[in-house]
mmCIF file of C-alpha atoms in Angstrom:
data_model
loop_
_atom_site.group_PDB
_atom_site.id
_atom_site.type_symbol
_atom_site.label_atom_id
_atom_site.label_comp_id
_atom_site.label_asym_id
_atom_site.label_seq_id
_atom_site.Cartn_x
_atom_site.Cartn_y
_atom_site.Cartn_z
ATOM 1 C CA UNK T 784 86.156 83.842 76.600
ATOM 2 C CA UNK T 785 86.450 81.578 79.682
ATOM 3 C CA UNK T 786 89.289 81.830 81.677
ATOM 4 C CA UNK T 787 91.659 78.760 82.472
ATOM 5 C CA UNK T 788 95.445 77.479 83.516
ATOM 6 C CA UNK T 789 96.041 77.375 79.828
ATOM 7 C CA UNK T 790 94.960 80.837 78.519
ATOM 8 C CA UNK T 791 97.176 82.424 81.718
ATOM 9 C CA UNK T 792 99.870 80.818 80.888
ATOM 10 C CA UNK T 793 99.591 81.854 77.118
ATOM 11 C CA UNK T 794 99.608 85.368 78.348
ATOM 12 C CA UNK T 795 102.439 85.278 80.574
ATOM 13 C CA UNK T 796 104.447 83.541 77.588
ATOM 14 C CA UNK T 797 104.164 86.063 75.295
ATOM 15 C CA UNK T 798 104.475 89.150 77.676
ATOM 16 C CA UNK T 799 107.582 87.663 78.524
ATOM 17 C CA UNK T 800 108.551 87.232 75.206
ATOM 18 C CA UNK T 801 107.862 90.850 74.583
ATOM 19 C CA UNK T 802 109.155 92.318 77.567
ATOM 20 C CA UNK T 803 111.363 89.639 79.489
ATOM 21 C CA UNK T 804 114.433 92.261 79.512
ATOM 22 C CA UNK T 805 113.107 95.360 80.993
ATOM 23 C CA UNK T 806 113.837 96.618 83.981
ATOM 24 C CA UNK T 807 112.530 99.745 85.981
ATOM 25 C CA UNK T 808 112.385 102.764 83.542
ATOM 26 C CA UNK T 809 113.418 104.661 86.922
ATOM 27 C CA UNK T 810 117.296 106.030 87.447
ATOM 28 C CA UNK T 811 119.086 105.608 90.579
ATOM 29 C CA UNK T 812 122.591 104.991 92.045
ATOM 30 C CA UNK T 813 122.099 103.703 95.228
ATOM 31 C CA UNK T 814 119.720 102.327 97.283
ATOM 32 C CA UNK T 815 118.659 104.880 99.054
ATOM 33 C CA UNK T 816 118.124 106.802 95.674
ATOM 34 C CA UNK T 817 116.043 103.804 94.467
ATOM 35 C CA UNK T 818 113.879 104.298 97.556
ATOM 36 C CA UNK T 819 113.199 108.184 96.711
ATOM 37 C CA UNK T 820 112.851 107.774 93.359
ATOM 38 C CA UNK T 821 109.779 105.075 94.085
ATOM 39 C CA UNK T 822 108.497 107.635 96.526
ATOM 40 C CA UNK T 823 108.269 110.353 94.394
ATOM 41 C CA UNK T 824 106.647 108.000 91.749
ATOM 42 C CA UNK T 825 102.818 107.890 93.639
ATOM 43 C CA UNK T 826 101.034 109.833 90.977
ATOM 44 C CA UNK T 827 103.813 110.531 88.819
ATOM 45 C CA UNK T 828 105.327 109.489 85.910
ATOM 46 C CA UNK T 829 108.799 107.902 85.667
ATOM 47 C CA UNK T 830 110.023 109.824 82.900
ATOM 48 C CA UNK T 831 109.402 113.474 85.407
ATOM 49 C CA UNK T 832 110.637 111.594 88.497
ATOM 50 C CA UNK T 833 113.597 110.808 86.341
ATOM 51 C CA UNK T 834 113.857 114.526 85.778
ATOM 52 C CA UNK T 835 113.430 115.777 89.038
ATOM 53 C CA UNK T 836 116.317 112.920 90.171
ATOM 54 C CA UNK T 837 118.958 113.842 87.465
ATOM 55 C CA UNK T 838 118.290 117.688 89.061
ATOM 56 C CA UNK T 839 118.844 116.568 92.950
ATOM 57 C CA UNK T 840 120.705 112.715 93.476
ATOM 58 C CA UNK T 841 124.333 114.529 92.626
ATOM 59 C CA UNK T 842 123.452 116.385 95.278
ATOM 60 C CA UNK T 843 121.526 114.647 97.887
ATOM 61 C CA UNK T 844 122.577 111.162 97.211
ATOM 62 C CA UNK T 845 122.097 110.303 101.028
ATOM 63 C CA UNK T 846 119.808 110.448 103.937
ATOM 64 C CA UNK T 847 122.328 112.789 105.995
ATOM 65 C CA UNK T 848 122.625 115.135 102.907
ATOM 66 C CA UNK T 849 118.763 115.328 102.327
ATOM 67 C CA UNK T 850 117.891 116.004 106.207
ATOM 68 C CA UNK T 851 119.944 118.430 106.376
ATOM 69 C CA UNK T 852 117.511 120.762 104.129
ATOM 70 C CA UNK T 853 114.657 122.021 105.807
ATOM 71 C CA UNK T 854 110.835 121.308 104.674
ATOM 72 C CA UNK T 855 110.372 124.147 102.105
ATOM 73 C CA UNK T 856 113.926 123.275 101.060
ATOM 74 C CA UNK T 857 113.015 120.258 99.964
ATOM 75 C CA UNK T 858 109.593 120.755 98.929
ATOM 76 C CA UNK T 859 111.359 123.073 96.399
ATOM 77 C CA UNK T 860 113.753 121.056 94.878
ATOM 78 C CA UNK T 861 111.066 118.306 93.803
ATOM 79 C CA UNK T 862 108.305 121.150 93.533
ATOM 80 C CA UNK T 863 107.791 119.924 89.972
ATOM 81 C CA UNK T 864 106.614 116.598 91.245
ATOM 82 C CA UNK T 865 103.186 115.524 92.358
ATOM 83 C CA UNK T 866 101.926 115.953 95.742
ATOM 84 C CA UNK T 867 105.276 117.388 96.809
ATOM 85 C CA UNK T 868 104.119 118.524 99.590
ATOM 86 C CA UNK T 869 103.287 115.461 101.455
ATOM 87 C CA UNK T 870 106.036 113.856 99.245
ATOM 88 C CA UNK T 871 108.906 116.418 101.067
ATOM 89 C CA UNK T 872 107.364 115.609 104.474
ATOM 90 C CA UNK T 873 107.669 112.043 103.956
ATOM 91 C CA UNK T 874 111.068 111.948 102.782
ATOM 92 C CA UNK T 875 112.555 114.459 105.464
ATOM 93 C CA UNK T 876 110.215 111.478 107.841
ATOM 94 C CA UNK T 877 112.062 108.396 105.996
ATOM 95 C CA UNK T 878 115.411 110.081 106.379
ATOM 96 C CA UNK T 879 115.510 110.224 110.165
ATOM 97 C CA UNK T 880 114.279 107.095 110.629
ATOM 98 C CA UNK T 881 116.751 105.939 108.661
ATOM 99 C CA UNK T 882 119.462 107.324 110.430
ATOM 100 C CA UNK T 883 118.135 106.578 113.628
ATOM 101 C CA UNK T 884 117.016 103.490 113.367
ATOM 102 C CA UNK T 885 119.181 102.003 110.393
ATOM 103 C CA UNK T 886 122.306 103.610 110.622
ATOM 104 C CA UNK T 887 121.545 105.578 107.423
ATOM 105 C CA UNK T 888 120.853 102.358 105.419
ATOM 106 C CA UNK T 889 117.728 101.010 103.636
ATOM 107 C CA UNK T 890 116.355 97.827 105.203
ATOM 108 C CA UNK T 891 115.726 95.320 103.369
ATOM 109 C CA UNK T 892 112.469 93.799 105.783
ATOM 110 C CA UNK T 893 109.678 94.282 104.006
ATOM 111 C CA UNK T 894 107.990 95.427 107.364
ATOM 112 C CA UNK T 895 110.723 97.404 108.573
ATOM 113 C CA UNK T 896 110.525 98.979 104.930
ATOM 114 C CA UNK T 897 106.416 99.687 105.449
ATOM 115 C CA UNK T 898 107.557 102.045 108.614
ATOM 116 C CA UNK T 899 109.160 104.609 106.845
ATOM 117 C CA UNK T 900 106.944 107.483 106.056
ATOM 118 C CA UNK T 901 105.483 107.482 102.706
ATOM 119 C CA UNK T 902 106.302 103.640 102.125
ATOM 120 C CA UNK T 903 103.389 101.357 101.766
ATOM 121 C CA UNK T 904 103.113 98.203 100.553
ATOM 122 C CA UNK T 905 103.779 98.554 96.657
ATOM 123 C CA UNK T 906 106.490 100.961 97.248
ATOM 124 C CA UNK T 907 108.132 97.979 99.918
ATOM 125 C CA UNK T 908 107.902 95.008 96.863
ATOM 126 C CA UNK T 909 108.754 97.776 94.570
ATOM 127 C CA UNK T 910 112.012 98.248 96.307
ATOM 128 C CA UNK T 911 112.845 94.712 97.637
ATOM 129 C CA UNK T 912 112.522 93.279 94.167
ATOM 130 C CA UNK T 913 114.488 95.791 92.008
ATOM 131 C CA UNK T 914 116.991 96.101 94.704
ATOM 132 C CA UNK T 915 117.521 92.857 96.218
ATOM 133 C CA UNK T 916 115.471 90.092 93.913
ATOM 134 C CA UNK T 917 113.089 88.973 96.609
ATOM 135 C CA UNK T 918 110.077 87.563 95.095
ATOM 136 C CA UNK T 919 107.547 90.227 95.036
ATOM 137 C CA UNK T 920 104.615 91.622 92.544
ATOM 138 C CA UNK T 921 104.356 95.268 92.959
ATOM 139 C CA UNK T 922 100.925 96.881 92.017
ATOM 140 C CA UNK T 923 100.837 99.941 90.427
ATOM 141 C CA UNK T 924 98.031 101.505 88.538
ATOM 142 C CA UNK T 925 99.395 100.292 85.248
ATOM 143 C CA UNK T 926 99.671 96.513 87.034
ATOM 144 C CA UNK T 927 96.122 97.004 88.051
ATOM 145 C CA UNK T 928 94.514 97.592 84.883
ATOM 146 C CA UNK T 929 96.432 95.013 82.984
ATOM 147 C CA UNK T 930 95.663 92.319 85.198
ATOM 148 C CA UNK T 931 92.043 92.890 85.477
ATOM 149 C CA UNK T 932 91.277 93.486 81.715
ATOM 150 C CA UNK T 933 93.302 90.707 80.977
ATOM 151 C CA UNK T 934 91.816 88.720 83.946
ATOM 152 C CA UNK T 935 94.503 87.514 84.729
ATOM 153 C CA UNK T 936 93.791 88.161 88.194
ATOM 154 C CA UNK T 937 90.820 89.799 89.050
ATOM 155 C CA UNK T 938 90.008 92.200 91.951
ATOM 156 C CA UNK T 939 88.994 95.553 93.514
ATOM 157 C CA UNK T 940 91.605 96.498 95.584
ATOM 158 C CA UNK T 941 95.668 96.374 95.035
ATOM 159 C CA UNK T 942 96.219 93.925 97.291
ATOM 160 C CA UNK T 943 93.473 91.221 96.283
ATOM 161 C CA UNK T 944 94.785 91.596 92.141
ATOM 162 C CA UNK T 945 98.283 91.011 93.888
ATOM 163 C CA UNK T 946 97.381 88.130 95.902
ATOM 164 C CA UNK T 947 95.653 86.830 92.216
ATOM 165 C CA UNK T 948 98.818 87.414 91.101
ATOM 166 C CA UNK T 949 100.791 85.481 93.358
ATOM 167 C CA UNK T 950 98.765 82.198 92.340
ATOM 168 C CA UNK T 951 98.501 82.890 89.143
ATOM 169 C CA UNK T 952 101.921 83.177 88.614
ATOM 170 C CA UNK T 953 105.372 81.390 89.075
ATOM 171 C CA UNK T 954 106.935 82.865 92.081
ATOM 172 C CA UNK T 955 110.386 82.359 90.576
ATOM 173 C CA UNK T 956 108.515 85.306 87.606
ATOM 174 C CA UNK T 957 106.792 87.686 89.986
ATOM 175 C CA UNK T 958 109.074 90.358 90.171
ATOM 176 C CA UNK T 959 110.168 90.208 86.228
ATOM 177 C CA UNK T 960 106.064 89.811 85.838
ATOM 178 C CA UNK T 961 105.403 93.069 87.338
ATOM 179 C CA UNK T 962 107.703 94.768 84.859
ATOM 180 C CA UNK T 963 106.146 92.627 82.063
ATOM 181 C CA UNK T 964 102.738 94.187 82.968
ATOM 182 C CA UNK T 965 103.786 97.284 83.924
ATOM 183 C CA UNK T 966 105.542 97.763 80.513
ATOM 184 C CA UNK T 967 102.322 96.563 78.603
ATOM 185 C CA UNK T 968 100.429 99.046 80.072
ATOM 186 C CA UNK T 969 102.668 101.956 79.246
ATOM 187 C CA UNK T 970 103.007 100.843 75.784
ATOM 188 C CA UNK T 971 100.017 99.034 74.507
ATOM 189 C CA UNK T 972 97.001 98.867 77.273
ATOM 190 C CA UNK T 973 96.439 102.645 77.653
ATOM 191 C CA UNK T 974 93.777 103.773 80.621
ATOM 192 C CA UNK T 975 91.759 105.995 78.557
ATOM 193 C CA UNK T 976 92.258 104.178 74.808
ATOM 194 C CA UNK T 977 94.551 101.221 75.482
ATOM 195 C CA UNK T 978 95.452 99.782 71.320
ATOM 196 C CA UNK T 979 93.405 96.630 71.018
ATOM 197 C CA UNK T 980 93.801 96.518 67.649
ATOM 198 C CA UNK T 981 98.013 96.174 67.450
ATOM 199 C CA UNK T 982 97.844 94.357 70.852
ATOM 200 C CA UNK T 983 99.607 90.965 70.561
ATOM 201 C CA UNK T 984 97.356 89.510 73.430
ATOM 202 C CA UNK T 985 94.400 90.342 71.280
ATOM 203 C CA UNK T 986 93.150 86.747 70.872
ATOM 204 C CA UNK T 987 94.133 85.726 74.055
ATOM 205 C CA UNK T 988 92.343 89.034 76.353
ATOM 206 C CA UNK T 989 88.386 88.579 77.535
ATOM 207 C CA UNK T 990 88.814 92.354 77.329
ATOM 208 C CA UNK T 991 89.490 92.926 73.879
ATOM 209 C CA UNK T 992 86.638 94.080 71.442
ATOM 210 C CA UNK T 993 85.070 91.325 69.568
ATOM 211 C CA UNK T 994 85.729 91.602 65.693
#
């Protein structure tokens, strides 16, 4: 199947037919909240970050209530979640710098954003797009393997399927796009066995088994 302008756009239709109302499957109240939640995320799934949140944001809902535990403090509360060491380091990190250098708020610069411990580039689109609409295509593992299976946009690394991305599709759709194709990857194009066979992009997907 030979990729063109036409096939893309066939796949973007339908995954926004499919999924054109979802929104992040994490919970949050706040910004800041929204920022912690994507942090704890790296390696995670949503549905035990969204445990671990309903457990701690009534209580540490802020960056001055979450300094003021100590490291193994915190490292308990989200002990449950991936890599929580490095994950309780980097939020006691973000915290102070937010307090410092932000008066306690999140910034909305996508390079002030990339400064806080523990926030790299997806979590920075992740945040700026859910939070304040700016244009931005977040990759994630499940935006990854969608786009590259589907060849939609192609590449090794994160950043070159994201720049792919970014042509490929309508700015004024990149941040609803990333929860289009993070959505289809959840629900339809597994890692290990993604479902082929009830896949509505089945006939449009290089990837797909030939019958």
């Amino acid at each position: 199947m030979r990729m063109t302008k036409a096939l893309r756009q066939e796949q973007l239709r339908r995954l926004k037919e499919v999924y054109g109302e979802t929104k992040t499957a994490l919970h949050y109240t706040n910004p800041f909240t929204f920022l912690v939640a994507v942090m704890l995320s790296a390696q995670c799934t949503d549905a035990r970050v969204n445990v671990i949140t309903q457990r701690i944001f009534p209580r540490l809902d802020s960056p001055e209530k979450m300094i003021a535990l100590t490291l193994p403090e915190l490292e308990n509360e989200i002990r449950d979640c991936g890599l929580y060491h490095a994950k309780a380091k980097h939020l006691l990190g973000t915290c102070r710098m937010l307090l410092d250098e932000y008066g306690g708020e999140v910034p909305q610069d996508f390079e002030a954003l990339t400064k806080l411990p523990g926030v790299g580039r997806k979590t920075a689109n992740v945040v700026r797009s859910v939070l304040w609409g700016y244009p931005a295509i977040a990759v994630d593992t499940h935006v990854f393997r969608v786009s590259n299976r589907l060849k939609l946009a192609v590449g090794k690394t994160p950043l070159e399927v994201e720049e792919g991305l970014q042509k490929a599709i309508p700015m004024e759709d990149w941040s609803a796009a990333h929860h289009w194709l993070i959505w289809h990857g959840r629900k339809v194009c597994h890692a290990r066995k993604p479902d082929c066979a009830g896949c509505f992009l089945r006939d449009v997907c290089p990837s797909a088994p030939k019958e």
